[in-house]
Amino acid sequence: MPELLIELFSEEIPARMQSQAGENLLRLLTEALAPLHPQNAVAATGPRRIAASLNIDATVPGRTVSERGPREGAPDKALDGFTRKHGVTRDALTLQNGFWILEREEPAVSAQAHIAAVLPDLLRRFPWPKSMRWGAGSSFTWVRPLRRILCILDGETVPFSLAQGEDNGHNLVAANLTEGHRFLNPGAVAVSSAAEWRKTLHDRHVMVDAAERRKTITEGLNALAASEGLQIVPDAGLVDEVAGLVEWPVPFLGQIDAQFMELPAEVMQVSMRVNQRYFALRNSDGTAAPRFAFVANIVPADDGTLIVTGNERVLRARFADARHFWDLDRKQTLASRLKALDSITFHASLGSQGDRTRRMVRLAGILADMVGAPKADCERAAKLSKTDLTTGMVGEFPELQGVMGGYYAKHDGESAAVAQAISEQYTPRGPGDSVPTAPVSVVLGLADRIDMLVAFFAAGEKPSGSGDPFGLRRAALGVIRLIRENNLRLDLVRLFVLAAEALPADLQDAPDLDLLPQFIAERLRVQVRSEGARHDCLAAISVDNSDTDIVRLLARAHALQDMLETEDGKNLLAATRRAANILRIEDKKDGPHEDMPDPALFTQDEERALFDALERVEPAVEKDFAAERFTDAMREAASLREPLDKFFEVVTVNAPEPELRLNRLKLLSRVVRMMRLIADFSQIEG
């Protein structure tokens, strides 16, 4: 199949937009070239180009197209309009199934002609998060000024222009030219295939694949660090960003002045990352190393001495600013900053950060009693938790919220538990983060998230669709992880009610608050599914269950899953579903059949055996549930499998005698009710 190569060469594309642009280019090309059956589509993205190569058919085959016209017997004006529209006479029409039909032959179209016809429109509607106009004479937009279009099919240029009428399309015309590195190998060069394009650009100091640049950066940085017995602090996001900033990555190490090593490691790392895209290094014991790493986009003539010196000078200025904030912030205690929180708006309907802090202090005291944490420390940590928002360091680096509060609390002489809790209040921030285990830290983390959830739901700010501007889904997952991984036994509904009592009076009974337990349940199912566990078991035990003790719910769900994975459990599930289906049908006739069955009406041993089993199992299950012996409860329930199977094998439920039929339906109804003590088996998949 012929090979098509397209490259769109422009000024520097923001790193965060490159990957999605490559995906969009492949998607749009696949759609536009569908008649040519594209295969083996591969994208390449970089700071100054997005490109795609794919194999396509040589032609769009010819075909016969049928156009249906007016009905037989339609007015002459309708028929004349149809023929005029298609430029034919009535002789060209045939009558088929009561309609006039025009059949016309569409000739085969070469791949080159089809590409030239569809690409100008594709490029004009290309989706960028932000695009710009430039120059004069054209309304064509691109993320940055587009300089060249390369389009070759099997070595031949596919010429097309972006001009449309009076719009000159910036005079851009497709050719077979690309450009190398801006500084190391500038200028245009002709290519005739994807392989030659890659080799030519590599020879001209351009790595066209983002994956190759990422690998080069990672391996180069690690090698430099290892040569000095150090380690690069892992930062995959920064590697991705830097790979989108350079075409020919060349890693270097620089020195950090000893005078700045007293700064907290987090401050140095964030300052380097945010301001300069530098990488932090650490010693083998995990402490911050007096070195930093960066990636240049050129091969220097002096082995990098001048580049390293320049970057060290820039970093000294950045760290001097950070040290200024560090020294200035510590002149004022966190406690003295409390009044300033009243001037920071948390939300228009929910008051200031000071109001929020007072709610959190109250909630932390309530949680301390439930968790068994020291109440005074919990309330103190909550009281000081947001004061670092008023510091210069957090104002400069919002990513350091909490972390700086912990350092400043330690400097102020607060207890170690309080300082640690303030530092850890926002963890876990993501699924890969560890969860705090210190009691005061756990209480503060829960108080922060529960107040946030209750407050924003009361204010009508619950997430909708993919929109979650206040991070409430993340907050809910944080609550779930703090509870699960610390094995806490908390009644979340009660906590939500207690938290709502501290809200403004007009929000305490907001209708959306009733949706919060279900919101937590949905997040719990999402987390269980992400762990590879059976979320349908959790859904089954949650139906008509007002219990919000996450630890207890998950223990029940795991016990149910274990039972269903046994042979007895699988057969019991099938038999229970059969009983439920029979009842659903018969209940429509003369149900419900919810009364207790009469043992005197049993005529077969299998009826009596099932009844006796229920008499034994039902109280045992209830007792085990009350004692939270869920595995024992599931084992008792699984023992119903044999008598229930034998019942269905021998007993005719819909007996001709009305009294026997009703009594047997009541017996099945009791089976279904008993099983619903465990779970709603209709939620189980498969």
PDB file of C-alpha atoms in Angstrom, residues 175-379:
ATOM      1  CA  ALA A 175       5.619  20.448  -0.524  1.00  0.00           C
ATOM      2  CA  ASN A 176       8.255  17.839   0.298  1.00  0.00           C
ATOM      3  CA  LEU A 177      10.350  20.082   2.573  1.00  0.00           C
ATOM      4  CA  THR A 178      11.010  19.818   6.300  1.00  0.00           C
ATOM      5  CA  GLU A 179      13.414  21.633   8.612  1.00  0.00           C
ATOM      6  CA  GLY A 180      16.056  20.446  11.077  1.00  0.00           C
ATOM      7  CA  HIS A 181      17.018  21.836  14.487  1.00  0.00           C
ATOM      8  CA  ARG A 182      16.480  25.578  14.801  1.00  0.00           C
ATOM      9  CA  PHE A 183      20.062  26.249  15.955  1.00  0.00           C
ATOM     10  CA  LEU A 184      22.162  23.178  15.178  1.00  0.00           C
ATOM     11  CA  ASN A 185      20.923  22.481  11.605  1.00  0.00           C
ATOM     12  CA  PRO A 186      18.569  25.213  10.393  1.00  0.00           C
ATOM     13  CA  GLY A 187      17.144  25.337   6.894  1.00  0.00           C
ATOM     14  CA  ALA A 188      14.891  23.286   4.655  1.00  0.00           C
ATOM     15  CA  VAL A 189      15.643  19.831   3.311  1.00  0.00           C
ATOM     16  CA  ALA A 190      13.671  17.593   0.928  1.00  0.00           C
ATOM     17  CA  VAL A 191      12.565  14.066   1.898  1.00  0.00           C
ATOM     18  CA  SER A 192      10.691  11.361   0.010  1.00  0.00           C
ATOM     19  CA  SER A 193       9.521   8.858   2.653  1.00  0.00           C
ATOM     20  CA  ALA A 194       8.748   8.506   6.345  1.00  0.00           C
ATOM     21  CA  ALA A 195      11.946   6.542   6.958  1.00  0.00           C
ATOM     22  CA  GLU A 196      14.050   9.152   5.158  1.00  0.00           C
ATOM     23  CA  TRP A 197      12.200  11.915   7.032  1.00  0.00           C
ATOM     24  CA  ARG A 198      13.073  10.351  10.396  1.00  0.00           C
ATOM     25  CA  LYS A 199      16.715   9.702   9.466  1.00  0.00           C
ATOM     26  CA  THR A 200      17.210  13.103   7.875  1.00  0.00           C
ATOM     27  CA  LEU A 201      15.818  14.901  10.892  1.00  0.00           C
ATOM     28  CA  HIS A 202      17.821  12.747  13.300  1.00  0.00           C
ATOM     29  CA  ASP A 203      20.970  13.627  11.325  1.00  0.00           C
ATOM     30  CA  ARG A 204      19.897  17.249  11.723  1.00  0.00           C
ATOM     31  CA  HIS A 205      19.530  16.957  15.511  1.00  0.00           C
ATOM     32  CA  VAL A 206      15.784  16.364  15.756  1.00  0.00           C
ATOM     33  CA  MET A 207      14.304  13.363  17.575  1.00  0.00           C
ATOM     34  CA  VAL A 208      10.821  13.227  16.110  1.00  0.00           C
ATOM     35  CA  ASP A 209       9.392  10.721  18.619  1.00  0.00           C
ATOM     36  CA  ALA A 210       8.415  11.992  22.057  1.00  0.00           C
ATOM     37  CA  ALA A 211       9.076   8.524  23.492  1.00  0.00           C
ATOM     38  CA  GLU A 212      12.673   8.616  22.231  1.00  0.00           C
ATOM     39  CA  ARG A 213      13.207  12.055  23.757  1.00  0.00           C
ATOM     40  CA  ARG A 214      11.731  10.899  27.085  1.00  0.00           C
ATOM     41  CA  LYS A 215      14.003   7.849  27.111  1.00  0.00           C
ATOM     42  CA  THR A 216      17.061   9.944  26.255  1.00  0.00           C
ATOM     43  CA  ILE A 217      16.234  12.426  29.019  1.00  0.00           C
ATOM     44  CA  THR A 218      15.571   9.764  31.660  1.00  0.00           C
ATOM     45  CA  GLU A 219      18.614   7.648  30.873  1.00  0.00           C
ATOM     46  CA  GLY A 220      20.889  10.666  30.538  1.00  0.00           C
ATOM     47  CA  LEU A 221      19.809  12.220  33.838  1.00  0.00           C
ATOM     48  CA  ASN A 222      20.042   8.919  35.709  1.00  0.00           C
ATOM     49  CA  ALA A 223      23.515   8.258  34.340  1.00  0.00           C
ATOM     50  CA  LEU A 224      24.764  11.697  35.413  1.00  0.00           C
ATOM     51  CA  ALA A 225      23.256  11.292  38.876  1.00  0.00           C
ATOM     52  CA  ALA A 226      24.625   7.773  39.312  1.00  0.00           C
ATOM     53  CA  SER A 227      28.134   8.973  38.384  1.00  0.00           C
ATOM     54  CA  GLU A 228      28.074  11.039  41.593  1.00  0.00           C
ATOM     55  CA  GLY A 229      26.270   8.472  43.750  1.00  0.00           C
ATOM     56  CA  LEU A 230      23.014  10.432  43.639  1.00  0.00           C
ATOM     57  CA  GLN A 231      19.453   9.811  42.481  1.00  0.00           C
ATOM     58  CA  ILE A 232      17.053  11.904  40.427  1.00  0.00           C
ATOM     59  CA  VAL A 233      13.849  12.635  42.334  1.00  0.00           C
ATOM     60  CA  PRO A 234      11.222  10.866  40.174  1.00  0.00           C
ATOM     61  CA  ASP A 235       9.008  13.294  38.266  1.00  0.00           C
ATOM     62  CA  ALA A 236       7.370  11.718  35.220  1.00  0.00           C
ATOM     63  CA  GLY A 237       5.292  14.825  34.554  1.00  0.00           C
ATOM     64  CA  LEU A 238       8.386  17.003  34.327  1.00  0.00           C
ATOM     65  CA  VAL A 239      10.081  14.497  31.999  1.00  0.00           C
ATOM     66  CA  ASP A 240       7.032  14.649  29.712  1.00  0.00           C
ATOM     67  CA  GLU A 241       7.051  18.442  29.762  1.00  0.00           C
ATOM     68  CA  VAL A 242      10.754  18.766  29.042  1.00  0.00           C
ATOM     69  CA  ALA A 243      10.437  16.220  26.223  1.00  0.00           C
ATOM     70  CA  GLY A 244       7.964  18.652  24.680  1.00  0.00           C
ATOM     71  CA  LEU A 245      10.378  21.574  24.994  1.00  0.00           C
ATOM     72  CA  VAL A 246      13.499  20.166  23.344  1.00  0.00           C
ATOM     73  CA  GLU A 247      14.168  18.501  19.995  1.00  0.00           C
ATOM     74  CA  TRP A 248      17.658  17.248  20.850  1.00  0.00           C
ATOM     75  CA  PRO A 249      17.881  16.684  24.626  1.00  0.00           C
ATOM     76  CA  VAL A 250      21.296  17.056  26.249  1.00  0.00           C
ATOM     77  CA  PRO A 251      21.288  16.610  30.068  1.00  0.00           C
ATOM     78  CA  PHE A 252      23.600  18.441  32.495  1.00  0.00           C
ATOM     79  CA  LEU A 253      24.203  18.716  36.240  1.00  0.00           C
ATOM     80  CA  GLY A 254      24.620  21.974  38.123  1.00  0.00           C
ATOM     81  CA  GLN A 255      25.710  22.919  41.650  1.00  0.00           C
ATOM     82  CA  ILE A 256      23.452  24.403  44.358  1.00  0.00           C
ATOM     83  CA  ASP A 257      25.186  26.891  46.662  1.00  0.00           C
ATOM     84  CA  ALA A 258      25.576  25.662  50.238  1.00  0.00           C
ATOM     85  CA  GLN A 259      23.832  28.800  51.548  1.00  0.00           C
ATOM     86  CA  PHE A 260      20.525  27.568  50.074  1.00  0.00           C
ATOM     87  CA  MET A 261      20.647  24.022  51.409  1.00  0.00           C
ATOM     88  CA  GLU A 262      18.899  25.124  54.609  1.00  0.00           C
ATOM     89  CA  LEU A 263      15.731  25.651  52.581  1.00  0.00           C
ATOM     90  CA  PRO A 264      13.156  22.850  52.882  1.00  0.00           C
ATOM     91  CA  ALA A 265      13.678  20.217  50.194  1.00  0.00           C
ATOM     92  CA  GLU A 266      10.117  20.702  48.947  1.00  0.00           C
ATOM     93  CA  VAL A 267      10.729  24.422  48.437  1.00  0.00           C
ATOM     94  CA  MET A 268      13.844  23.791  46.383  1.00  0.00           C
ATOM     95  CA  GLN A 269      12.171  21.098  44.291  1.00  0.00           C
ATOM     96  CA  VAL A 270       9.043  23.137  43.550  1.00  0.00           C
ATOM     97  CA  SER A 271      11.036  26.287  42.806  1.00  0.00           C
ATOM     98  CA  MET A 272      13.254  24.399  40.359  1.00  0.00           C
ATOM     99  CA  ARG A 273      10.350  22.591  38.746  1.00  0.00           C
ATOM    100  CA  VAL A 274       7.902  25.459  38.402  1.00  0.00           C
ATOM    101  CA  ASN A 275      10.279  28.259  37.478  1.00  0.00           C
ATOM    102  CA  GLN A 276      13.037  26.535  35.523  1.00  0.00           C
ATOM    103  CA  ARG A 277      11.963  22.947  34.688  1.00  0.00           C
ATOM    104  CA  TYR A 278      14.967  21.648  36.632  1.00  0.00           C
ATOM    105  CA  PHE A 279      15.173  18.235  38.267  1.00  0.00           C
ATOM    106  CA  ALA A 280      15.972  17.780  41.960  1.00  0.00           C
ATOM    107  CA  LEU A 281      18.506  15.209  43.174  1.00  0.00           C
ATOM    108  CA  ARG A 282      18.810  13.377  46.472  1.00  0.00           C
ATOM    109  CA  ASN A 283      21.435  11.441  48.362  1.00  0.00           C
ATOM    110  CA  SER A 284      21.209   7.719  48.968  1.00  0.00           C
ATOM    111  CA  ASP A 285      19.658   8.416  52.412  1.00  0.00           C
ATOM    112  CA  GLY A 286      16.844  10.442  50.811  1.00  0.00           C
ATOM    113  CA  THR A 287      18.107  13.891  51.840  1.00  0.00           C
ATOM    114  CA  ALA A 288      18.354  16.715  49.338  1.00  0.00           C
ATOM    115  CA  ALA A 289      21.623  16.787  47.390  1.00  0.00           C
ATOM    116  CA  PRO A 290      23.393  20.080  46.522  1.00  0.00           C
ATOM    117  CA  ARG A 291      22.994  19.365  42.819  1.00  0.00           C
ATOM    118  CA  PHE A 292      20.322  19.937  40.196  1.00  0.00           C
ATOM    119  CA  ALA A 293      19.796  18.578  36.696  1.00  0.00           C
ATOM    120  CA  PHE A 294      18.493  20.238  33.564  1.00  0.00           C
ATOM    121  CA  VAL A 295      18.139  19.470  29.866  1.00  0.00           C
ATOM    122  CA  ALA A 296      19.527  21.708  27.144  1.00  0.00           C
ATOM    123  CA  ASN A 297      18.335  21.805  23.538  1.00  0.00           C
ATOM    124  CA  ILE A 298      21.772  22.202  21.978  1.00  0.00           C
ATOM    125  CA  VAL A 299      25.162  20.488  21.947  1.00  0.00           C
ATOM    126  CA  PRO A 300      27.506  23.141  23.373  1.00  0.00           C
ATOM    127  CA  ALA A 301      30.991  23.584  22.009  1.00  0.00           C
ATOM    128  CA  ASP A 302      32.603  23.883  25.485  1.00  0.00           C
ATOM    129  CA  ASP A 303      31.161  20.681  27.016  1.00  0.00           C
ATOM    130  CA  GLY A 304      28.472  22.775  28.674  1.00  0.00           C
ATOM    131  CA  THR A 305      30.548  24.872  31.066  1.00  0.00           C
ATOM    132  CA  LEU A 306      28.929  28.134  29.990  1.00  0.00           C
ATOM    133  CA  ILE A 307      25.414  26.664  29.990  1.00  0.00           C
ATOM    134  CA  VAL A 308      25.841  25.148  33.455  1.00  0.00           C
ATOM    135  CA  THR A 309      27.264  28.395  34.827  1.00  0.00           C
ATOM    136  CA  GLY A 310      24.349  30.374  33.406  1.00  0.00           C
ATOM    137  CA  ASN A 311      21.755  28.018  34.854  1.00  0.00           C
ATOM    138  CA  GLU A 312      23.454  28.052  38.259  1.00  0.00           C
ATOM    139  CA  ARG A 313      23.302  31.850  38.219  1.00  0.00           C
ATOM    140  CA  VAL A 314      19.588  31.788  37.376  1.00  0.00           C
ATOM    141  CA  LEU A 315      18.909  29.248  40.129  1.00  0.00           C
ATOM    142  CA  ARG A 316      20.739  31.381  42.704  1.00  0.00           C
ATOM    143  CA  ALA A 317      18.324  34.209  41.969  1.00  0.00           C
ATOM    144  CA  ARG A 318      15.306  31.893  42.281  1.00  0.00           C
ATOM    145  CA  PHE A 319      16.519  30.442  45.556  1.00  0.00           C
ATOM    146  CA  ALA A 320      17.303  33.900  46.888  1.00  0.00           C
ATOM    147  CA  ASP A 321      13.646  34.792  46.364  1.00  0.00           C
ATOM    148  CA  ALA A 322      12.557  31.591  48.086  1.00  0.00           C
ATOM    149  CA  ARG A 323      14.874  32.238  51.025  1.00  0.00           C
ATOM    150  CA  HIS A 324      13.430  35.739  51.345  1.00  0.00           C
ATOM    151  CA  PHE A 325       9.939  34.284  51.754  1.00  0.00           C
ATOM    152  CA  TRP A 326      11.257  31.580  54.096  1.00  0.00           C
ATOM    153  CA  ASP A 327      12.909  34.106  56.398  1.00  0.00           C
ATOM    154  CA  LEU A 328      10.078  36.626  56.240  1.00  0.00           C
ATOM    155  CA  ASP A 329       7.291  34.107  56.905  1.00  0.00           C
ATOM    156  CA  ARG A 330       8.977  32.773  60.038  1.00  0.00           C
ATOM    157  CA  LYS A 331       8.958  36.228  61.643  1.00  0.00           C
ATOM    158  CA  GLN A 332       5.216  35.801  62.210  1.00  0.00           C
ATOM    159  CA  THR A 333       3.672  32.801  63.968  1.00  0.00           C
ATOM    160  CA  LEU A 334       0.855  30.838  62.401  1.00  0.00           C
ATOM    161  CA  ALA A 335      -1.391  31.690  65.345  1.00  0.00           C
ATOM    162  CA  SER A 336      -0.924  35.401  64.664  1.00  0.00           C
ATOM    163  CA  ARG A 337      -2.175  34.863  61.109  1.00  0.00           C
ATOM    164  CA  LEU A 338      -5.606  33.549  62.112  1.00  0.00           C
ATOM    165  CA  LYS A 339      -7.312  36.939  61.841  1.00  0.00           C
ATOM    166  CA  ALA A 340      -6.141  37.297  58.212  1.00  0.00           C
ATOM    167  CA  LEU A 341      -8.184  34.207  57.254  1.00  0.00           C
ATOM    168  CA  ASP A 342     -11.375  36.233  57.758  1.00  0.00           C
ATOM    169  CA  SER A 343     -10.314  38.372  54.774  1.00  0.00           C
ATOM    170  CA  ILE A 344      -9.900  35.408  52.403  1.00  0.00           C
ATOM    171  CA  THR A 345     -13.111  34.295  50.698  1.00  0.00           C
ATOM    172  CA  PHE A 346     -13.655  30.550  50.661  1.00  0.00           C
ATOM    173  CA  HIS A 347     -16.923  30.649  48.682  1.00  0.00           C
ATOM    174  CA  ALA A 348     -19.561  33.346  48.222  1.00  0.00           C
ATOM    175  CA  SER A 349     -22.221  31.213  49.933  1.00  0.00           C
ATOM    176  CA  LEU A 350     -19.936  29.653  52.544  1.00  0.00           C
ATOM    177  CA  GLY A 351     -18.056  32.598  53.966  1.00  0.00           C
ATOM    178  CA  SER A 352     -14.344  33.091  54.515  1.00  0.00           C
ATOM    179  CA  GLN A 353     -11.457  30.762  55.203  1.00  0.00           C
ATOM    180  CA  GLY A 354     -11.854  31.879  58.810  1.00  0.00           C
ATOM    181  CA  ASP A 355     -15.433  30.575  58.814  1.00  0.00           C
ATOM    182  CA  ARG A 356     -14.250  27.325  57.305  1.00  0.00           C
ATOM    183  CA  THR A 357     -11.501  26.997  59.896  1.00  0.00           C
ATOM    184  CA  ARG A 358     -14.010  27.368  62.734  1.00  0.00           C
ATOM    185  CA  ARG A 359     -16.184  24.642  61.177  1.00  0.00           C
ATOM    186  CA  MET A 360     -13.162  22.371  60.872  1.00  0.00           C
ATOM    187  CA  VAL A 361     -12.147  22.933  64.506  1.00  0.00           C
ATOM    188  CA  ARG A 362     -15.613  21.848  65.650  1.00  0.00           C
ATOM    189  CA  LEU A 363     -15.618  18.837  63.323  1.00  0.00           C
ATOM    190  CA  ALA A 364     -12.077  17.846  64.343  1.00  0.00           C
ATOM    191  CA  GLY A 365     -13.223  17.736  67.985  1.00  0.00           C
ATOM    192  CA  ILE A 366     -16.116  15.442  67.035  1.00  0.00           C
ATOM    193  CA  LEU A 367     -13.879  13.177  64.969  1.00  0.00           C
ATOM    194  CA  ALA A 368     -11.213  13.028  67.681  1.00  0.00           C
ATOM    195  CA  ASP A 369     -13.686  11.353  70.022  1.00  0.00           C
ATOM    196  CA  MET A 370     -14.693   8.867  67.314  1.00  0.00           C
ATOM    197  CA  VAL A 371     -11.144   8.033  66.229  1.00  0.00           C
ATOM    198  CA  GLY A 372      -9.547   8.067  69.665  1.00  0.00           C
ATOM    199  CA  ALA A 373      -7.132  10.896  68.912  1.00  0.00           C
ATOM    200  CA  PRO A 374      -6.065  13.630  71.382  1.00  0.00           C
ATOM    201  CA  LYS A 375      -8.813  16.234  71.091  1.00  0.00           C
ATOM    202  CA  ALA A 376      -6.696  19.267  71.974  1.00  0.00           C
ATOM    203  CA  ASP A 377      -4.098  18.462  69.289  1.00  0.00           C
ATOM    204  CA  CYS A 378      -6.795  17.793  66.684  1.00  0.00           C
ATOM    205  CA  GLU A 379      -8.531  21.110  67.331  1.00  0.00           C
TER     206      GLU A 379
END
